mmCIF file of C-alpha atoms and ligand atoms in Angstrom:
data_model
loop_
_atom_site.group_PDB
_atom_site.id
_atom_site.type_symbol
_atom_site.label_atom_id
_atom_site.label_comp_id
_atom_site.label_asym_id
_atom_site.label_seq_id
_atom_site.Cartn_x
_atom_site.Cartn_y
_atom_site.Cartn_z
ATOM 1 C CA UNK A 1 15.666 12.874 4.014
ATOM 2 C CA UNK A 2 15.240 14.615 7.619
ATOM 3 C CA UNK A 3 18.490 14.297 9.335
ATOM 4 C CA UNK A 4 17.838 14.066 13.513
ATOM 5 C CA UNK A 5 20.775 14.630 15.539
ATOM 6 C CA UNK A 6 21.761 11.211 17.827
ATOM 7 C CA UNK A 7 23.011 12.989 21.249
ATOM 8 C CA UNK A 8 21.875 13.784 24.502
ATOM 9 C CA UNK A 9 24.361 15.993 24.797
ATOM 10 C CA UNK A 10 22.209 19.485 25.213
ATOM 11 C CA UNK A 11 25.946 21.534 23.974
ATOM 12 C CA UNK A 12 25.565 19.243 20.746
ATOM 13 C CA UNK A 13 22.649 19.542 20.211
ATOM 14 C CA UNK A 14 22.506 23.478 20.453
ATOM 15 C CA UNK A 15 25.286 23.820 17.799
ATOM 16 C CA UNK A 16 23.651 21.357 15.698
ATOM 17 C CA UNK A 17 20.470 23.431 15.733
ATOM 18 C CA UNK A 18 21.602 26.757 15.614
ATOM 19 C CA UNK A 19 23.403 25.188 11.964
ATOM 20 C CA UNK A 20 19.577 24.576 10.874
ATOM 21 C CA UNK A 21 19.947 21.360 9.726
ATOM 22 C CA UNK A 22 18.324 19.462 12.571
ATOM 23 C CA UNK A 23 14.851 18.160 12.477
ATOM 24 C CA UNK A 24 14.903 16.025 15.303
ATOM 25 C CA UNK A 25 16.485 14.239 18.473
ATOM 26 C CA UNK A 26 17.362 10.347 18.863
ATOM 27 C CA UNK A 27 18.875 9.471 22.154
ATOM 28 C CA UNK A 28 19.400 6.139 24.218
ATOM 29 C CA UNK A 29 20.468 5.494 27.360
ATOM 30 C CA UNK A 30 24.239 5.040 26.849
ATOM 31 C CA UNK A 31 24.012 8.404 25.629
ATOM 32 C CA UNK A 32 22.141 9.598 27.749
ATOM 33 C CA UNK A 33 24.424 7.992 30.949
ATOM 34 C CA UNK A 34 27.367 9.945 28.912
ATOM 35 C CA UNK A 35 26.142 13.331 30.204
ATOM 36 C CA UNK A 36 25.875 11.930 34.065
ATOM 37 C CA UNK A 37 22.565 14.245 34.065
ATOM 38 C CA UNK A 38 19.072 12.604 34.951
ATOM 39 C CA UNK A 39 17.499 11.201 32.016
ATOM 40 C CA UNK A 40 14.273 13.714 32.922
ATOM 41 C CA UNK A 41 15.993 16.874 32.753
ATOM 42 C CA UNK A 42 18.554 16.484 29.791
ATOM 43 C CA UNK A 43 15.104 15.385 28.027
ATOM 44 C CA UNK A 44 13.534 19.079 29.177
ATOM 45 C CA UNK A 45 16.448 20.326 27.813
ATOM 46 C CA UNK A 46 16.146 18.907 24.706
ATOM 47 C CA UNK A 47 12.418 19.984 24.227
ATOM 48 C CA UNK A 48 13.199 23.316 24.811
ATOM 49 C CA UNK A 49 15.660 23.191 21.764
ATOM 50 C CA UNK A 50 14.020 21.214 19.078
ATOM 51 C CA UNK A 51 11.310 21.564 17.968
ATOM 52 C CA UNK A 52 10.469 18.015 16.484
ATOM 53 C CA UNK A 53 10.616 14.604 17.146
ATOM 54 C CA UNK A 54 12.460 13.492 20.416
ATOM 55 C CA UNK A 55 13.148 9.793 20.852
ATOM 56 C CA UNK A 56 13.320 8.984 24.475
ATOM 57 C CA UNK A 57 14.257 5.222 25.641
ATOM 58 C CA UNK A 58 12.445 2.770 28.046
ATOM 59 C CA UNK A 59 14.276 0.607 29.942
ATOM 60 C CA UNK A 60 11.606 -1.728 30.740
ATOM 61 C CA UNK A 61 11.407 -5.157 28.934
ATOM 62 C CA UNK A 62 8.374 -6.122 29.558
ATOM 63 C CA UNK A 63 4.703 -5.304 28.155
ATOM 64 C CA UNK A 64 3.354 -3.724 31.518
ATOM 65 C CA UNK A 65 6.849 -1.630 32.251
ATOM 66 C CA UNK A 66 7.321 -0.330 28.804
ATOM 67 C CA UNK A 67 3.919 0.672 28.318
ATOM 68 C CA UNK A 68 4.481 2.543 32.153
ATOM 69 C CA UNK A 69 7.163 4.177 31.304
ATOM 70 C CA UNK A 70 6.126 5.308 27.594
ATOM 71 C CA UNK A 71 2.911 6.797 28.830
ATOM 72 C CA UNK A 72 4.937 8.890 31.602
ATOM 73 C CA UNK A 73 7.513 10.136 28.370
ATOM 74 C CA UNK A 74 4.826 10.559 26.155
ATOM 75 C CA UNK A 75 3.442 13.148 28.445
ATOM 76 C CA UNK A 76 6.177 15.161 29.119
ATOM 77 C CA UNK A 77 6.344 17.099 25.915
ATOM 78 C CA UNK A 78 4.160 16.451 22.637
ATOM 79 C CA UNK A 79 7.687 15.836 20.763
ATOM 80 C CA UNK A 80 8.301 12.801 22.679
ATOM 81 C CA UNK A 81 8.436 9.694 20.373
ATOM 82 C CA UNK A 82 9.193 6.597 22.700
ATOM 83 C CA UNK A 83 11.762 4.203 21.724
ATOM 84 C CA UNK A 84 11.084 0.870 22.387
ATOM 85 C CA UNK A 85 13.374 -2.601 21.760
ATOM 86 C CA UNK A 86 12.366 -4.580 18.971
ATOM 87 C CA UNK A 87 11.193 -7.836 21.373
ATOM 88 C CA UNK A 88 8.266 -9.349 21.458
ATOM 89 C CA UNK A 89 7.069 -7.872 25.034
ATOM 90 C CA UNK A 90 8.275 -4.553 22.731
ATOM 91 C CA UNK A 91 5.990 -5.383 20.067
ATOM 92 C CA UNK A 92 2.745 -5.715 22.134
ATOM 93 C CA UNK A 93 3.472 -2.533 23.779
ATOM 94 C CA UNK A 94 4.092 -0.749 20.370
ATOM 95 C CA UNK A 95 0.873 -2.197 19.008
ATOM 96 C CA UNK A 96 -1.095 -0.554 22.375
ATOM 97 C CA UNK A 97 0.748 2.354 22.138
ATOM 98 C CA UNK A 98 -0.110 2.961 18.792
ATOM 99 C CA UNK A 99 -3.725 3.078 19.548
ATOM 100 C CA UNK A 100 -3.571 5.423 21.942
ATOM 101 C CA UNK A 101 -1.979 7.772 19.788
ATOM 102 C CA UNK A 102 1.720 7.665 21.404
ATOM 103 C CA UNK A 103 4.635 7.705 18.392
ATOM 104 C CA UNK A 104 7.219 4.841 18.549
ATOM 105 C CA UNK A 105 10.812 4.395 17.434
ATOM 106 C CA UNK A 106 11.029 0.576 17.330
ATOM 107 C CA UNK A 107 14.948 0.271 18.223
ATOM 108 C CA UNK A 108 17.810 -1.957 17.723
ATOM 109 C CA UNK A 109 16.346 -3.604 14.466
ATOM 110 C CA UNK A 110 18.949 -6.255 12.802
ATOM 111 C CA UNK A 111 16.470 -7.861 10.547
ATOM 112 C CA UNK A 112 13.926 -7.192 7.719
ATOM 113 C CA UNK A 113 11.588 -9.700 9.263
ATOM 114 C CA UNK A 114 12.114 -7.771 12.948
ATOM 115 C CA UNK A 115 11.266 -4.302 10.611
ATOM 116 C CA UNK A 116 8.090 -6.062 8.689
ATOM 117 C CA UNK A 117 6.941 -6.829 12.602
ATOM 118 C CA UNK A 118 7.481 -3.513 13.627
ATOM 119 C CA UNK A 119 5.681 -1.920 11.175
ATOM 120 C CA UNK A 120 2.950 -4.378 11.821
ATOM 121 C CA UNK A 121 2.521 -3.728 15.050
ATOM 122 C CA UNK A 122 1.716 0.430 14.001
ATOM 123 C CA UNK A 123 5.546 1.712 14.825
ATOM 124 C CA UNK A 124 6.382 5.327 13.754
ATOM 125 C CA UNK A 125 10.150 4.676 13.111
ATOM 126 C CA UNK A 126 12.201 1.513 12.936
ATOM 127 C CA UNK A 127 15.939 2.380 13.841
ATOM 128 C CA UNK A 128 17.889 -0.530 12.160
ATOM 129 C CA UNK A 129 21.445 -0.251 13.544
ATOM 130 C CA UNK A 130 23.714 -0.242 10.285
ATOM 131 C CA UNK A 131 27.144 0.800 12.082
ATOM 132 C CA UNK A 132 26.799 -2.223 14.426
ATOM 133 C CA UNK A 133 26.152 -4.928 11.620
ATOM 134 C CA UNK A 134 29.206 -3.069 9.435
ATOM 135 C CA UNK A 135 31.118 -3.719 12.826
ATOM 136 C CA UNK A 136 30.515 -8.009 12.433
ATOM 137 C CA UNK A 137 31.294 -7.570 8.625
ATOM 138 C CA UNK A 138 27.610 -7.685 7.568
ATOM 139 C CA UNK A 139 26.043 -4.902 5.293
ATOM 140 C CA UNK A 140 23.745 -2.621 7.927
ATOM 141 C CA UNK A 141 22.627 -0.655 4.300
ATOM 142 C CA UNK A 142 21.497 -3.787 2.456
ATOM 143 C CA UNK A 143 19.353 -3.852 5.435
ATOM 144 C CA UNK A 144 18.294 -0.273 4.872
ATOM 145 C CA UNK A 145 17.457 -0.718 1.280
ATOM 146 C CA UNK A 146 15.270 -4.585 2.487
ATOM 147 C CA UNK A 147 13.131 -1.933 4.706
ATOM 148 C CA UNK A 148 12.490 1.060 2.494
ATOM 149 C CA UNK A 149 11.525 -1.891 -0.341
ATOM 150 C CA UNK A 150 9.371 -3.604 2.170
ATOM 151 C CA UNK A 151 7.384 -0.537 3.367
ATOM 152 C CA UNK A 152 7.209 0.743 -0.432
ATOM 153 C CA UNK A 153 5.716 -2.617 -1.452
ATOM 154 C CA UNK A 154 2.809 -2.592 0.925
ATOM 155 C CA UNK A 155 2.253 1.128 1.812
ATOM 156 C CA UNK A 156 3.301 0.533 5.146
ATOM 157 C CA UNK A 157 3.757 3.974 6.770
ATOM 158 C CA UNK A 158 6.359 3.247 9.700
ATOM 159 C CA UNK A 159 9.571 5.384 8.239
ATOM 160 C CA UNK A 160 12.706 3.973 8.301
ATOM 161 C CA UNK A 161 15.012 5.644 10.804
ATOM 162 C CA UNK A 162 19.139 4.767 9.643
ATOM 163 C CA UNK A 163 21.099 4.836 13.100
ATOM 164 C CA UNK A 164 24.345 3.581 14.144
ATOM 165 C CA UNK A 165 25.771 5.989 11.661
ATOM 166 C CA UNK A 166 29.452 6.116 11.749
ATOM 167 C CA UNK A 167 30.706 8.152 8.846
ATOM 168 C CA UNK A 168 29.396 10.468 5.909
ATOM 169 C CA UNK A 169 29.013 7.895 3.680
ATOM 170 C CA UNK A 170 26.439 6.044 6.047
ATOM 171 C CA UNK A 171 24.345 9.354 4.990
ATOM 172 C CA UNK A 172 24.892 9.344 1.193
ATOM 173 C CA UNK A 173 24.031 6.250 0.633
ATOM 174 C CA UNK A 174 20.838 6.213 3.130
ATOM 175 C CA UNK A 175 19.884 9.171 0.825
ATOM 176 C CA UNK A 176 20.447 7.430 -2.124
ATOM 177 C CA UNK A 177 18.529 4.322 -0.918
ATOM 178 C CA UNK A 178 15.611 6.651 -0.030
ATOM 179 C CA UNK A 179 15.452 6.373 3.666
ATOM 180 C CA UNK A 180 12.852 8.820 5.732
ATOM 181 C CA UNK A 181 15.197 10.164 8.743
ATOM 182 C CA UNK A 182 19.433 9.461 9.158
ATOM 183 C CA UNK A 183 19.928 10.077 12.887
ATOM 184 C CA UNK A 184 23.326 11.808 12.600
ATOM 185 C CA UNK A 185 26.280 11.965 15.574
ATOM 186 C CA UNK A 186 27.592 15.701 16.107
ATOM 187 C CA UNK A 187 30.841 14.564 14.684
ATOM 188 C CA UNK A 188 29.682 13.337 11.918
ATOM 189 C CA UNK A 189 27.415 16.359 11.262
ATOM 190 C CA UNK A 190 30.279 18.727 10.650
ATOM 191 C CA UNK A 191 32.419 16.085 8.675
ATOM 192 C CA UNK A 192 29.379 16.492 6.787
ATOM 193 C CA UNK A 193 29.575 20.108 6.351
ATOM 194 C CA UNK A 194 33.278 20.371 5.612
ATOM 195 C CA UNK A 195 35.088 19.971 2.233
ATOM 196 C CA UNK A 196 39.027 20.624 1.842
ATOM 197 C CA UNK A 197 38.394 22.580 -1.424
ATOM 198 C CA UNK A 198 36.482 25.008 0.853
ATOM 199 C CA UNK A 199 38.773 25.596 3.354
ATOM 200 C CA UNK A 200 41.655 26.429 0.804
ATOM 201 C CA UNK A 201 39.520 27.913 -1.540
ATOM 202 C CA UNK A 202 38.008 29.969 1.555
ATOM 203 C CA UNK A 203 42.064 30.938 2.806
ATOM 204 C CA UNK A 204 42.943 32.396 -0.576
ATOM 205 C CA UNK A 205 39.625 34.579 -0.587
ATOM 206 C CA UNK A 206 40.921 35.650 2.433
ATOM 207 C CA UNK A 207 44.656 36.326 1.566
ATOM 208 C CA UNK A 208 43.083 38.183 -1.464
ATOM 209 C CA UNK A 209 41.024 40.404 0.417
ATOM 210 C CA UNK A 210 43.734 42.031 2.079
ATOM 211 C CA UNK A 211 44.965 42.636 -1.341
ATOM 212 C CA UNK A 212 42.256 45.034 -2.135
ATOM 213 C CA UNK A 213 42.909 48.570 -1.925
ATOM 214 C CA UNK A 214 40.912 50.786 0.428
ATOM 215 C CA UNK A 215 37.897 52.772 -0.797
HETATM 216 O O1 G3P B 1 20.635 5.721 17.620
HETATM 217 C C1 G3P B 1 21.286 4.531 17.965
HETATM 218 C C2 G3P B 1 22.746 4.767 17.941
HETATM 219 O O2 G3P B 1 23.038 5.705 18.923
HETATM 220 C C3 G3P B 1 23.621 3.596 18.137
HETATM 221 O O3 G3P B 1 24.860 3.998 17.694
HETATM 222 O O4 G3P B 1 27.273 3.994 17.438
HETATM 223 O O5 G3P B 1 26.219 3.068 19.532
HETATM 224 O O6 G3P B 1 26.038 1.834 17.376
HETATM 225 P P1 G3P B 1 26.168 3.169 18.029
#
């Protein structure tokens, strides 16, 4: 499974990478509004960073907007994978897009049927939102596990894109399920890294070491 970093935060994103575990870049435009920088320039940023996929939001709703906007992203840096809502004005554009050769993450995906679409309509990712449907009590990885079996069953070759992760668990069992790409938080990164065992296994190596003699 690729794990992509989701933050538009270009400190983040520079630890993450330097860790070399990152393989790509989601952002959206909350995220991107966290950083009070201009969408444009935190996006340079990023490029100059990673080198892999960068998903980059339109704001746009409808099919002559996004498809304005997506164009203008898609030719800022060949990384650039434009994220588009999963609506029907959405789908149209995704379906253009995809024949002239721009990549797509199809985002906020609640459904298997809105996923089926999406891959229908030639999208590069689908980013169903599993922290959001754990938030109303619903099962966001049931959805996961609906889209990987869907894609699987008719060689359908959008890849399934787990956001809305909340916690290292969201990652193990996206894993498990077979997912393509988990698009990780920088928090969450590092919880994924660290183990109690280590750290106290890690301190007595330490304390030891200071036991040895001198050569
Ligand atoms: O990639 C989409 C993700 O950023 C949404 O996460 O935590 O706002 O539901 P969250």
């Amino acid at each position: 499974m690729q794990i992509f970093i989701d933050s538009a935060d270009i400190e983040e994103i520079r630890d993450a990478a330097a860790m070399g575990v990152i393989d790509g870049v989601t952002t959206n435009p909350s995220l991107v509004a966290k950083t009070g920088r201009p969408f444009k320039d935190v996006l340079v940023d990023i490029c100059e960073v990673v080198d892999g996929p960068i998903s980059a939001e339109v704001v746009s709703t409808d099919y002559d907007g996004i498809l304005g906007e997506a164009r203008e992203l898609a030719k800022m840096h060949d990384n650039i994978v434009v994220k588009v809502p999963l609506i029907a004005e959405g789908l149209k554009a995704v379906r253009t897009l995809s024949g002239e050769g721009i990549r797509t993450n199809v985002t906020l995906c609640f459904s298997p049927t809105q996923g089926l679409l999406a891959a229908k309509a030639g999208a590069t990712y689908v980013s169903p939102f599993i922290g959001r449907i754990d938030d109303i009590s619903g099962n966001g990885m049931e959805l996961v596990e609906q889209l990987v079996t869907i894609y699987r069953n008719y060689g359908l070759e959008t890849r399934v894109l787990v956001a809305s992760i909340r916690h290292p668990v969201h990652v193990v069992q996206a894993s498990l399920i077979g997912a393509d790409v988990a698009t990780v938080p920088h928090k969450v990164i590092h919880q994924l890294a660290r183990h109690p065992l280590t750290d106290i296994g890690l301190e007595r190596f330490l304390a030891d070491a200071k036991k040895i003699p001198p050569s």
